[in-house]
XYZ file of C-alpha atoms in Angstrom:
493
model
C 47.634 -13.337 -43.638
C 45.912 -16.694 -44.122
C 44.939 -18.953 -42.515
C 44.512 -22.995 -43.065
C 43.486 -25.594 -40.783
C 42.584 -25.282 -37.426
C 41.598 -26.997 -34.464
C 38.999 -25.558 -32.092
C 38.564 -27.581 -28.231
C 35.972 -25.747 -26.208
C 36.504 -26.803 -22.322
C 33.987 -25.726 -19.987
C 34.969 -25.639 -16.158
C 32.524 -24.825 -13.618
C 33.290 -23.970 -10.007
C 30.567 -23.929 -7.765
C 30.496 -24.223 -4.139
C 34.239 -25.599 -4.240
C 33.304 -28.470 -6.961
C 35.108 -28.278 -10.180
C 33.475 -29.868 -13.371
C 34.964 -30.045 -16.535
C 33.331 -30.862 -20.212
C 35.391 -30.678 -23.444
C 34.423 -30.095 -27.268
C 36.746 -30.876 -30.044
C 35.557 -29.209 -33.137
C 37.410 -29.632 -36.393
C 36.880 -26.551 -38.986
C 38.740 -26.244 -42.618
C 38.683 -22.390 -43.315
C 40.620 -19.520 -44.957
C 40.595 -16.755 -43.127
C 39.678 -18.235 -39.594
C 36.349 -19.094 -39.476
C 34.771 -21.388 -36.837
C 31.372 -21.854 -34.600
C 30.566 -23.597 -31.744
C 27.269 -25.444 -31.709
C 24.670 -24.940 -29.181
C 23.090 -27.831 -26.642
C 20.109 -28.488 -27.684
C 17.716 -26.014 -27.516
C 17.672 -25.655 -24.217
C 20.959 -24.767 -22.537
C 23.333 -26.911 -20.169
C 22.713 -25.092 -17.106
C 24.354 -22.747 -15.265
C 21.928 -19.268 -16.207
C 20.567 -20.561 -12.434
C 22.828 -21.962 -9.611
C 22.483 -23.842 -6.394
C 23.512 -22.153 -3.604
C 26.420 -23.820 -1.810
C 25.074 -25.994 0.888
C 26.119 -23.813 3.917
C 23.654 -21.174 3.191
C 21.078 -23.301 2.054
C 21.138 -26.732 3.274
C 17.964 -28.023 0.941
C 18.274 -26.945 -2.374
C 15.184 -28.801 -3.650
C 12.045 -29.239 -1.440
C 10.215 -32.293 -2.382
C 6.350 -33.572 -0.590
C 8.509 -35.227 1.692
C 10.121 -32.684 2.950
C 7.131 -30.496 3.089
C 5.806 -33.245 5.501
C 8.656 -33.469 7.823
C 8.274 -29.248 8.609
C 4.568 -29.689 8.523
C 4.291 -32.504 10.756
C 6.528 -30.313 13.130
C 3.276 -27.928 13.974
C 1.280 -31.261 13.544
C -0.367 -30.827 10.261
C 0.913 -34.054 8.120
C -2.322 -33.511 6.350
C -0.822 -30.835 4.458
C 1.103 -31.703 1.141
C 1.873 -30.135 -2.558
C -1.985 -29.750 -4.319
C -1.434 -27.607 -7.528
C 0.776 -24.867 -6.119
C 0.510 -21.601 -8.706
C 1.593 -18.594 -7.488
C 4.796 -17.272 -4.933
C 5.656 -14.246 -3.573
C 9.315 -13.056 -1.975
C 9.693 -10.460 0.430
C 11.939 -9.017 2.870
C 9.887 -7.786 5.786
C 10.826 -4.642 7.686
C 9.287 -5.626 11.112
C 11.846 -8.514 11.044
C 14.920 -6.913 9.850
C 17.932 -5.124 11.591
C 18.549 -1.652 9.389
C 22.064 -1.723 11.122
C 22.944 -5.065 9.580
C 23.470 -6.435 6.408
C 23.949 -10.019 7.748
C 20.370 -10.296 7.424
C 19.041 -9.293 4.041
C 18.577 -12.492 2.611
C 16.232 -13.742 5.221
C 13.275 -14.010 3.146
C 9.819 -14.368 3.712
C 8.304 -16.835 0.857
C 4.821 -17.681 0.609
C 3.692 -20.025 -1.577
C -0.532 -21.029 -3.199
C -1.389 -24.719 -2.545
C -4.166 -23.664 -4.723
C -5.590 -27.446 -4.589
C -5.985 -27.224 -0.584
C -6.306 -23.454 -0.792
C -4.014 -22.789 1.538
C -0.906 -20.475 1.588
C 2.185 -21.970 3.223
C 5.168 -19.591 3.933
C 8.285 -19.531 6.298
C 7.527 -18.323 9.622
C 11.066 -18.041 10.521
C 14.200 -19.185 8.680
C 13.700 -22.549 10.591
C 10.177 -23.166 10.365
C 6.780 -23.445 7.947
C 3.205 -22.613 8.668
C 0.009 -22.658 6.952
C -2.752 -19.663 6.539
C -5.830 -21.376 5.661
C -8.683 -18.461 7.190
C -11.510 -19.302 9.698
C -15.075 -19.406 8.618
C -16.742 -18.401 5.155
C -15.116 -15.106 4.291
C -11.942 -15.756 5.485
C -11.447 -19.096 3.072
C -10.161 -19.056 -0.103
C -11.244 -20.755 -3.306
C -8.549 -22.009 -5.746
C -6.692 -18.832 -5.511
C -3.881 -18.408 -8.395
C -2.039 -14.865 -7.877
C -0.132 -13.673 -4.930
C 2.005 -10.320 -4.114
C 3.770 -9.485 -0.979
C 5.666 -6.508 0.159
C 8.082 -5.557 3.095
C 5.256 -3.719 5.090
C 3.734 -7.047 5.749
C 0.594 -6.786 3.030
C -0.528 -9.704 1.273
C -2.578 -9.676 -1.644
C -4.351 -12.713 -3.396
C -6.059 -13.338 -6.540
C -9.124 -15.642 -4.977
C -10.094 -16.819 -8.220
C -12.700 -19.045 -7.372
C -14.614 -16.169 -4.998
C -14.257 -13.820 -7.683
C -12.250 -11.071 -5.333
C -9.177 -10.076 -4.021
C -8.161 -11.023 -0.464
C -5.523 -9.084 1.812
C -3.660 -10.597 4.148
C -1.323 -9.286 7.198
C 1.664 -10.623 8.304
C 3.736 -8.896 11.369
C 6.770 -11.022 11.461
C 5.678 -14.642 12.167
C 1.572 -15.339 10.901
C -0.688 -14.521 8.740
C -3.965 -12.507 9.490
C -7.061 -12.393 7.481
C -7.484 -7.817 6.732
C -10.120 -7.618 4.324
C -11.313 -8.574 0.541
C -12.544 -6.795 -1.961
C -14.757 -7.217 -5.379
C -17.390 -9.539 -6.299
C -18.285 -11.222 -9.775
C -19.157 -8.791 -12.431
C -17.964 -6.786 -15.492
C -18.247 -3.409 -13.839
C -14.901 -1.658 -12.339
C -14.269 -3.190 -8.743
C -15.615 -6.461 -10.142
C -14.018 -9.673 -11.619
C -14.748 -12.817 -13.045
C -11.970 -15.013 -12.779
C -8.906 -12.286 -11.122
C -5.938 -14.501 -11.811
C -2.756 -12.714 -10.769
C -1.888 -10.043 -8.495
C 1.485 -7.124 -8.877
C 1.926 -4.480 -6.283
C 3.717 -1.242 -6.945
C 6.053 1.040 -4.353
C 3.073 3.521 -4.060
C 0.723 0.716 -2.787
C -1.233 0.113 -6.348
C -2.468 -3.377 -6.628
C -2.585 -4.415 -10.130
C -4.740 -7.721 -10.906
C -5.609 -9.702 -14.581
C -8.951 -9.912 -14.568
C -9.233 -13.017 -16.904
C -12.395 -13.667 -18.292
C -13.221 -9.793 -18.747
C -9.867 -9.377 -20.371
C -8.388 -6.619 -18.723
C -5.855 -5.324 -16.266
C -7.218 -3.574 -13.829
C -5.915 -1.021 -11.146
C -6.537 -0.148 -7.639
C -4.907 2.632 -5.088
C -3.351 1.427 -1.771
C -6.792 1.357 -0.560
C -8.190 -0.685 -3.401
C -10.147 2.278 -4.764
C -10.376 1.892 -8.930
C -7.601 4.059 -10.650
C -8.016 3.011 -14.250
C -7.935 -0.500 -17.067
C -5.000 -1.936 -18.757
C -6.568 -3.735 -21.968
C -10.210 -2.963 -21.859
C -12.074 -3.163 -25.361
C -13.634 -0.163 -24.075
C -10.764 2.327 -24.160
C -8.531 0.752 -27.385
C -9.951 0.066 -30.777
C -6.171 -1.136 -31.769
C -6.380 -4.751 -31.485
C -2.228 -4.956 -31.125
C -2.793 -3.935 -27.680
C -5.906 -5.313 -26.176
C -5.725 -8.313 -23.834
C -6.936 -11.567 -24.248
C -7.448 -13.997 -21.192
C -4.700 -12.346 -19.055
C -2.971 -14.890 -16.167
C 0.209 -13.792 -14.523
C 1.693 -10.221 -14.148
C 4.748 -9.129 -12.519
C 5.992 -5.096 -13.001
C 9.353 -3.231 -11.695
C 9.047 0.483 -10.286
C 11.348 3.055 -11.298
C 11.284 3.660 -7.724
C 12.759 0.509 -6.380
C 15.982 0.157 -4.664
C 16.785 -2.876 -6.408
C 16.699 -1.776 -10.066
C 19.765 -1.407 -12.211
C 17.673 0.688 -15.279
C 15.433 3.155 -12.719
C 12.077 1.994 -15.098
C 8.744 0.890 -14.724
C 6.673 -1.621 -16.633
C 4.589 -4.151 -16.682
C 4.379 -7.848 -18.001
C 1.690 -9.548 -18.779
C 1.174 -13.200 -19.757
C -2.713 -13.487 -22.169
C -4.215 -15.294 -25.000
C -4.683 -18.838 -22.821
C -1.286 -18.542 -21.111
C 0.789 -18.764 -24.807
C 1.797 -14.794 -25.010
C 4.114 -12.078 -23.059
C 2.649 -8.668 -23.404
C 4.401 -5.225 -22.064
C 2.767 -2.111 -20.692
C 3.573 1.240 -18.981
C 2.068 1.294 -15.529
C -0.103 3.461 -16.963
C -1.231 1.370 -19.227
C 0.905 2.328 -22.766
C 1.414 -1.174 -24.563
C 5.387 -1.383 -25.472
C 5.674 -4.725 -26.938
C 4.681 -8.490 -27.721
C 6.197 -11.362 -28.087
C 4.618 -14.812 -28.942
C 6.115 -17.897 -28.340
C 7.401 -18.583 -31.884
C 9.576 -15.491 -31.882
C 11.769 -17.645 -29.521
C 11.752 -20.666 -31.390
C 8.911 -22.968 -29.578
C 5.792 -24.171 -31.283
C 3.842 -24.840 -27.814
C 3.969 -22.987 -24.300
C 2.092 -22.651 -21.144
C 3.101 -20.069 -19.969
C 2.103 -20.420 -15.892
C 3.963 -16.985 -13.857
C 6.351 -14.049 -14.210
C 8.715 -12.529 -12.459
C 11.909 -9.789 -12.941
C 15.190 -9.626 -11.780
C 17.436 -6.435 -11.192
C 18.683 -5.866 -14.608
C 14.521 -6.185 -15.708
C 14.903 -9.221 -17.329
C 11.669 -11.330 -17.256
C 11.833 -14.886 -16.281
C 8.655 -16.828 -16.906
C 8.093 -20.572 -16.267
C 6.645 -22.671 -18.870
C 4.688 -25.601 -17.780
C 4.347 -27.201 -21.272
C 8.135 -27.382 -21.785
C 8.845 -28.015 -18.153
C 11.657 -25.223 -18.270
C 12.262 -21.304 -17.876
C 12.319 -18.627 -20.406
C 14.468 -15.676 -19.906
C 14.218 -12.583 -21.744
C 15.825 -9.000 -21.671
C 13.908 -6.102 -20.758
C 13.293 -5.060 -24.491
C 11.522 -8.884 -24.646
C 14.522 -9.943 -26.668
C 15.052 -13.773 -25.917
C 17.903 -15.040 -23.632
C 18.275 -18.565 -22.729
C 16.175 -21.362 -21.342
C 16.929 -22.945 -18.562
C 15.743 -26.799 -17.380
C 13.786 -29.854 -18.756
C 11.365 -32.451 -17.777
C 12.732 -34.715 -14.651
C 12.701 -35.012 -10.861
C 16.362 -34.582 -10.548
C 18.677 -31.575 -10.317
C 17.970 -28.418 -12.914
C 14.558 -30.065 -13.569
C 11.242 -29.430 -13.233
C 7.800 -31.565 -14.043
C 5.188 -28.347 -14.583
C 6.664 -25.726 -13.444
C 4.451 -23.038 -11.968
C 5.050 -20.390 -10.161
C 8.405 -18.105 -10.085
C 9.427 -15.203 -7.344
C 12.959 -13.423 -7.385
C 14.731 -11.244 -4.748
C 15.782 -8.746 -6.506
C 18.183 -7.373 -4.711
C 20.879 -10.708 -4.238
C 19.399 -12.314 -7.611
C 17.728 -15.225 -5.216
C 15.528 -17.250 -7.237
C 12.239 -19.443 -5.999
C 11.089 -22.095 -8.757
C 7.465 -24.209 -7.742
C 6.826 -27.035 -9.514
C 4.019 -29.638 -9.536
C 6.377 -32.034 -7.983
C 8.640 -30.147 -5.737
C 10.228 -26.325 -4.312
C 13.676 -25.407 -5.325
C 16.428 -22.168 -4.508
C 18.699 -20.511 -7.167
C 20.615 -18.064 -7.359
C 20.796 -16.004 -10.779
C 23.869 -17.651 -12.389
C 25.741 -16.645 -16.113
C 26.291 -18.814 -18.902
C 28.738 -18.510 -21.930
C 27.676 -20.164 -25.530
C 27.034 -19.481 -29.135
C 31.207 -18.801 -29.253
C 32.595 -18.724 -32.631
C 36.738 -17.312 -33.737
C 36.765 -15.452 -36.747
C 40.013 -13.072 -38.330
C 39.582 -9.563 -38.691
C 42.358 -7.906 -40.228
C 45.466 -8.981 -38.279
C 43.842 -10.097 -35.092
C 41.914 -12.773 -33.918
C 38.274 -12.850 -32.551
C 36.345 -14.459 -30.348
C 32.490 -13.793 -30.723
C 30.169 -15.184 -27.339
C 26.870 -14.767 -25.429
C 26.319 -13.784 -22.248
C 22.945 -14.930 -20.670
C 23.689 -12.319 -17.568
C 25.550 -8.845 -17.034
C 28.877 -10.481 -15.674
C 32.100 -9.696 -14.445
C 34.284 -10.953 -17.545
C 38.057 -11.932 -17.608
C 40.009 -13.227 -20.550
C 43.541 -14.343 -21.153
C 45.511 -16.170 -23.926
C 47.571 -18.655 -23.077
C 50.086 -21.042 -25.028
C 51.023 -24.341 -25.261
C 52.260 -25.135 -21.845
C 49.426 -23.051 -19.993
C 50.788 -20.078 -20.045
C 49.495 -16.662 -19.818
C 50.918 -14.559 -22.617
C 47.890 -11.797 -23.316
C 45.271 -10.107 -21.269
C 42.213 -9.112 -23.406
C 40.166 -8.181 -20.318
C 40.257 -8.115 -16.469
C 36.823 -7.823 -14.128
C 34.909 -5.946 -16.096
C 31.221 -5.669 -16.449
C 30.160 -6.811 -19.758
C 26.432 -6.728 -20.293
C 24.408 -9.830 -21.309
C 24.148 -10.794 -25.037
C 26.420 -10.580 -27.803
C 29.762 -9.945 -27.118
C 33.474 -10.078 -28.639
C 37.114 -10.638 -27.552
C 40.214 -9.144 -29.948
C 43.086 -10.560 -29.702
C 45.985 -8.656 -31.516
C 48.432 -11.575 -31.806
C 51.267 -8.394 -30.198
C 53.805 -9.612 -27.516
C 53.110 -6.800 -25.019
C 53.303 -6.978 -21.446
C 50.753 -9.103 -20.065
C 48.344 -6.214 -18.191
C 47.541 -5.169 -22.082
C 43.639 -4.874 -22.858
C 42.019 -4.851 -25.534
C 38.002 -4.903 -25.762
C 35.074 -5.263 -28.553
C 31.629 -4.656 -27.030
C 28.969 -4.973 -29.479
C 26.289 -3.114 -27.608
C 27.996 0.028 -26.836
C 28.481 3.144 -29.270
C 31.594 3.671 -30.561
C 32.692 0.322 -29.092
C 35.176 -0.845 -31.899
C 38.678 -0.710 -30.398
C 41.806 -1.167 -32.704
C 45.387 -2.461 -31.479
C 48.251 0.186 -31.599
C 50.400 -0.174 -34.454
C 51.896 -3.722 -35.007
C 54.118 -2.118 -37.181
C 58.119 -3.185 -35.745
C 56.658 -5.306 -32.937
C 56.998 -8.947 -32.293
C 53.650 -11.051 -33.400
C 53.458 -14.492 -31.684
C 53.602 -16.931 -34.546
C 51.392 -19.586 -35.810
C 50.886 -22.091 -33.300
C 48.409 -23.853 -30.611
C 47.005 -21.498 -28.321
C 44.291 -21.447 -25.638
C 41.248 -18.375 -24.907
C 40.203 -18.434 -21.206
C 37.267 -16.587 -20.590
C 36.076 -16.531 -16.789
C 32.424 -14.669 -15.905
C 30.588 -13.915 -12.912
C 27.521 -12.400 -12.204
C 27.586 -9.068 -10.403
C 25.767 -10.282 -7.553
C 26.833 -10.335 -4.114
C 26.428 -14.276 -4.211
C 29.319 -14.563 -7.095
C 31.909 -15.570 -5.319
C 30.162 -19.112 -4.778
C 30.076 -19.030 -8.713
C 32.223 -18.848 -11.837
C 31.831 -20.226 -15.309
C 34.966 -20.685 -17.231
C 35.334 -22.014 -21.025
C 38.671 -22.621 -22.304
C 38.807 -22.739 -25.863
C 41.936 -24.080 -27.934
C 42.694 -23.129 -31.287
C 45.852 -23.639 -33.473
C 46.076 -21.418 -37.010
């Protein structure tokens, strides 16, 4: 069979909270057999690997100064406002939920550094804000930049400028100086410069211990367990640690973890590199920022979702990086601005794992996500007698496909709902009038994926003609139904 010329339209539609928007790509390709690819945006992707969440559930989607004085002046504190924020944590607490219900699992507790004030502020209800600043000298903090939270109600900060880390209480509504721990030094229990914080489901605090280049590791009762990175214990250079900043780790243990593993991530070497480690301290991999394609990052936080992909803001490009959990680069998401799906420095990141609820902090302003999916890099290709369609996944989705023909109509069902994990992905289409509930499916990441048509051989082929792919995807998160990405993509052979 062969083909001549073709015409490719690419059509995205995007529903979101009841508003549909349409774009549309005309692409003209000359090619025997079919051959034809779809070019990207830029290099940082139209968005939709993030979401707003429809207004009803969160009526401010994007938090700006004003804002933050309207809630603050509430408790009478207008002298509060946005000073280099740098580090948030997300948490659901247990002394404020109902076990019985599920109604209330997304009320979150989120507290935020104003590292420039060196305060914390957080939600003290769904409705309100507050501020934990500490009463007299040991209480205070000084230009703190790390901060962990879990649902018991502990708090832990990286109080850079004291040299220690400070834990905080909070049962249900405040927050309550506990105690703090270190002093400057090089010794184990000591830092110089502790710059972010992790917390793992036994109780361990992990904190990056900057300027002595190290991880370091406490029990639940901040007792020293052991170093991540120390010069000391490694003579590989591969795996020591160089200026380490943010950290954010997933437990094997967690309910919310689709892969049951634990690691660690670790942003070093003046915020520019992502680093991976056991949690006990095994260095996986590396990845520096020109393996993903940029010359220049500042990299400012972590954070992972369910699926243990790492999401990591980068202040230099004013955008997000996501990445697999093998490191493997994903998608950006964002660009310099004040409006929506942009950020001016962004700095800190915190996810809910569990409903893919995403908290962005830049210099400028606060905004919600939810984890979103996004469909690009698409290309059409022949292979043998059938057609196929090539695409990227930025998230695990649900996926449906159709063909349809001239007049809209569907005449082939390559796939219906299923889960189709993120990355590389492809589509056959067999070109056989069959009844419509036919699938047929090409996953690139599993074994033994390659699926071949039954035999053509006496059956009708639809002929040469104009035809339309329809490929619908939608995350696997409870918030999906708020969400779906379409791309319609016309072709004629």
């Amino acid at each position: 069979m062969v083909f001549g010329r073709f015409i490719l339209r690419r059509t995205e539609i995007l529903n979101l909270n009841g508003m549909t928007l349409k774009k549309i790509f005309i692409f003209l390709a000359f090619a025997s057999p079919l051959v034809a690819q779809q070019k990207e945006y830029g290099k940082v992707h139209e968005p939709t690997s993030l979401v707003y969440p429809p207004s009803r559930h969160a009526p401010i989607h994007k938090a700006t100064a004003l804002h933050l004085y309207t809630f603050m002046a509430l408790i009478g504190r207008t002298d509060i406002r946005p000073d280099e924020p740098s580090g948030i944590a997300v948490t659901r607490l247990k002394s404020t939920d109902d076990p019985k219900s599920k109604t209330d699992d997304d009320d979150l507790t989120v507290y935020g550094l104003n590292t420039g004030q060196n305060n914390i502020l957080f939600n003290s209800s769904m409705q309100s804000l507050d501020v934990y600043e500490g009463k007299g000298r040991k209480q205070k903090l000084n230009k703190p930049r790390g901060i962990a939270a879990n649902a018991n109600g502990d708090v832990y900060i990286a109080d850079t400028g004291n040299n220690r880390i400070v834990r905080l209480h909070n049962p249900g509504n405040y927050l309550t100086f506990a105690d703090a721990y270190g002093k400057q030094g090089k010794k184990p229990g000591e830092f110089d410069e502790p710059r972010g914080v992790a917390l793992d489901q036994s109780g361990r605090v992990f904190v990056s211990d900057a300027n002595n280049d190290r991880i370091q590791i406490f029990d639940a009762h901040m007792q020293f367990q052991y170093a991540i990175g120390d010069r000391s214990d490694t003579a590989d250079v591969s795996k020591l640690l160089y200026r380490p900043d943010a950290i954010a780790l997933i437990d094997a243990t967690e309910e919310a973890g689709y892969y049951r593993e634990s690691f660690l991530i670790v942003v070093d070497l003046n915020n520019t590199r992502l680093r991976k480690y056991t949690l006990d301290g095994q260095f996986i991999a590396g990845m520096n920022s020109t393996d993903y394609g940029y010359q220049q990052v500042y990299l400012t936080s972590v954070a992972i979702d369910f699926y243990s992909n790492v999401w990591v803001t980068d202040m230099f490009n004013h955008c997000v990086h996501k990445f697999n959990k093998d490191l493997q680069y994903i998608t950006s998401f964002g660009h310099i601005g004040d409006g929506d799906h942009e950020f001016f420095e962004p700095r800190a990141i915190g996810i809910w794992k569990k409903l893919g609820q995403v908290f962005i902090v830049d210099k400028k302003s606060a905004q919600y996500y939810h984890i979103g999916t996004d469909i690009y890099n698409m290309e059409v290709s022949q292979q043998d007698s059938s057609i196929r369609f090539d695409f990227f996944l930025t998230e695990t989705s649900k996926v449906s496909a159709s063909i349809l023909d001239q007049t809209g109509r569907p005449i082939a069902k390559l796939i219906s709902n299923q889960t189709v994990q993120q990355g590389a992905n492809s589509l056959l289409w067999d070109r056989v009038d069959r009844p419509i509930n036919s699938n047929i499916f090409l996953n690139r990441f599993k074994k033994d994926s390659t699926q071949t048509s039954d035999s053509t051989k006496a059956q009708k082929i639809f002929p040469s003609g104009l035809y339309k792919l329809k490929l619908e995807a939608r995350t696997t998160y409870i918030y999906s139904r708020y969400f779906t990405k379409t791309v319609e993509l016309e072709f004629a052979f």
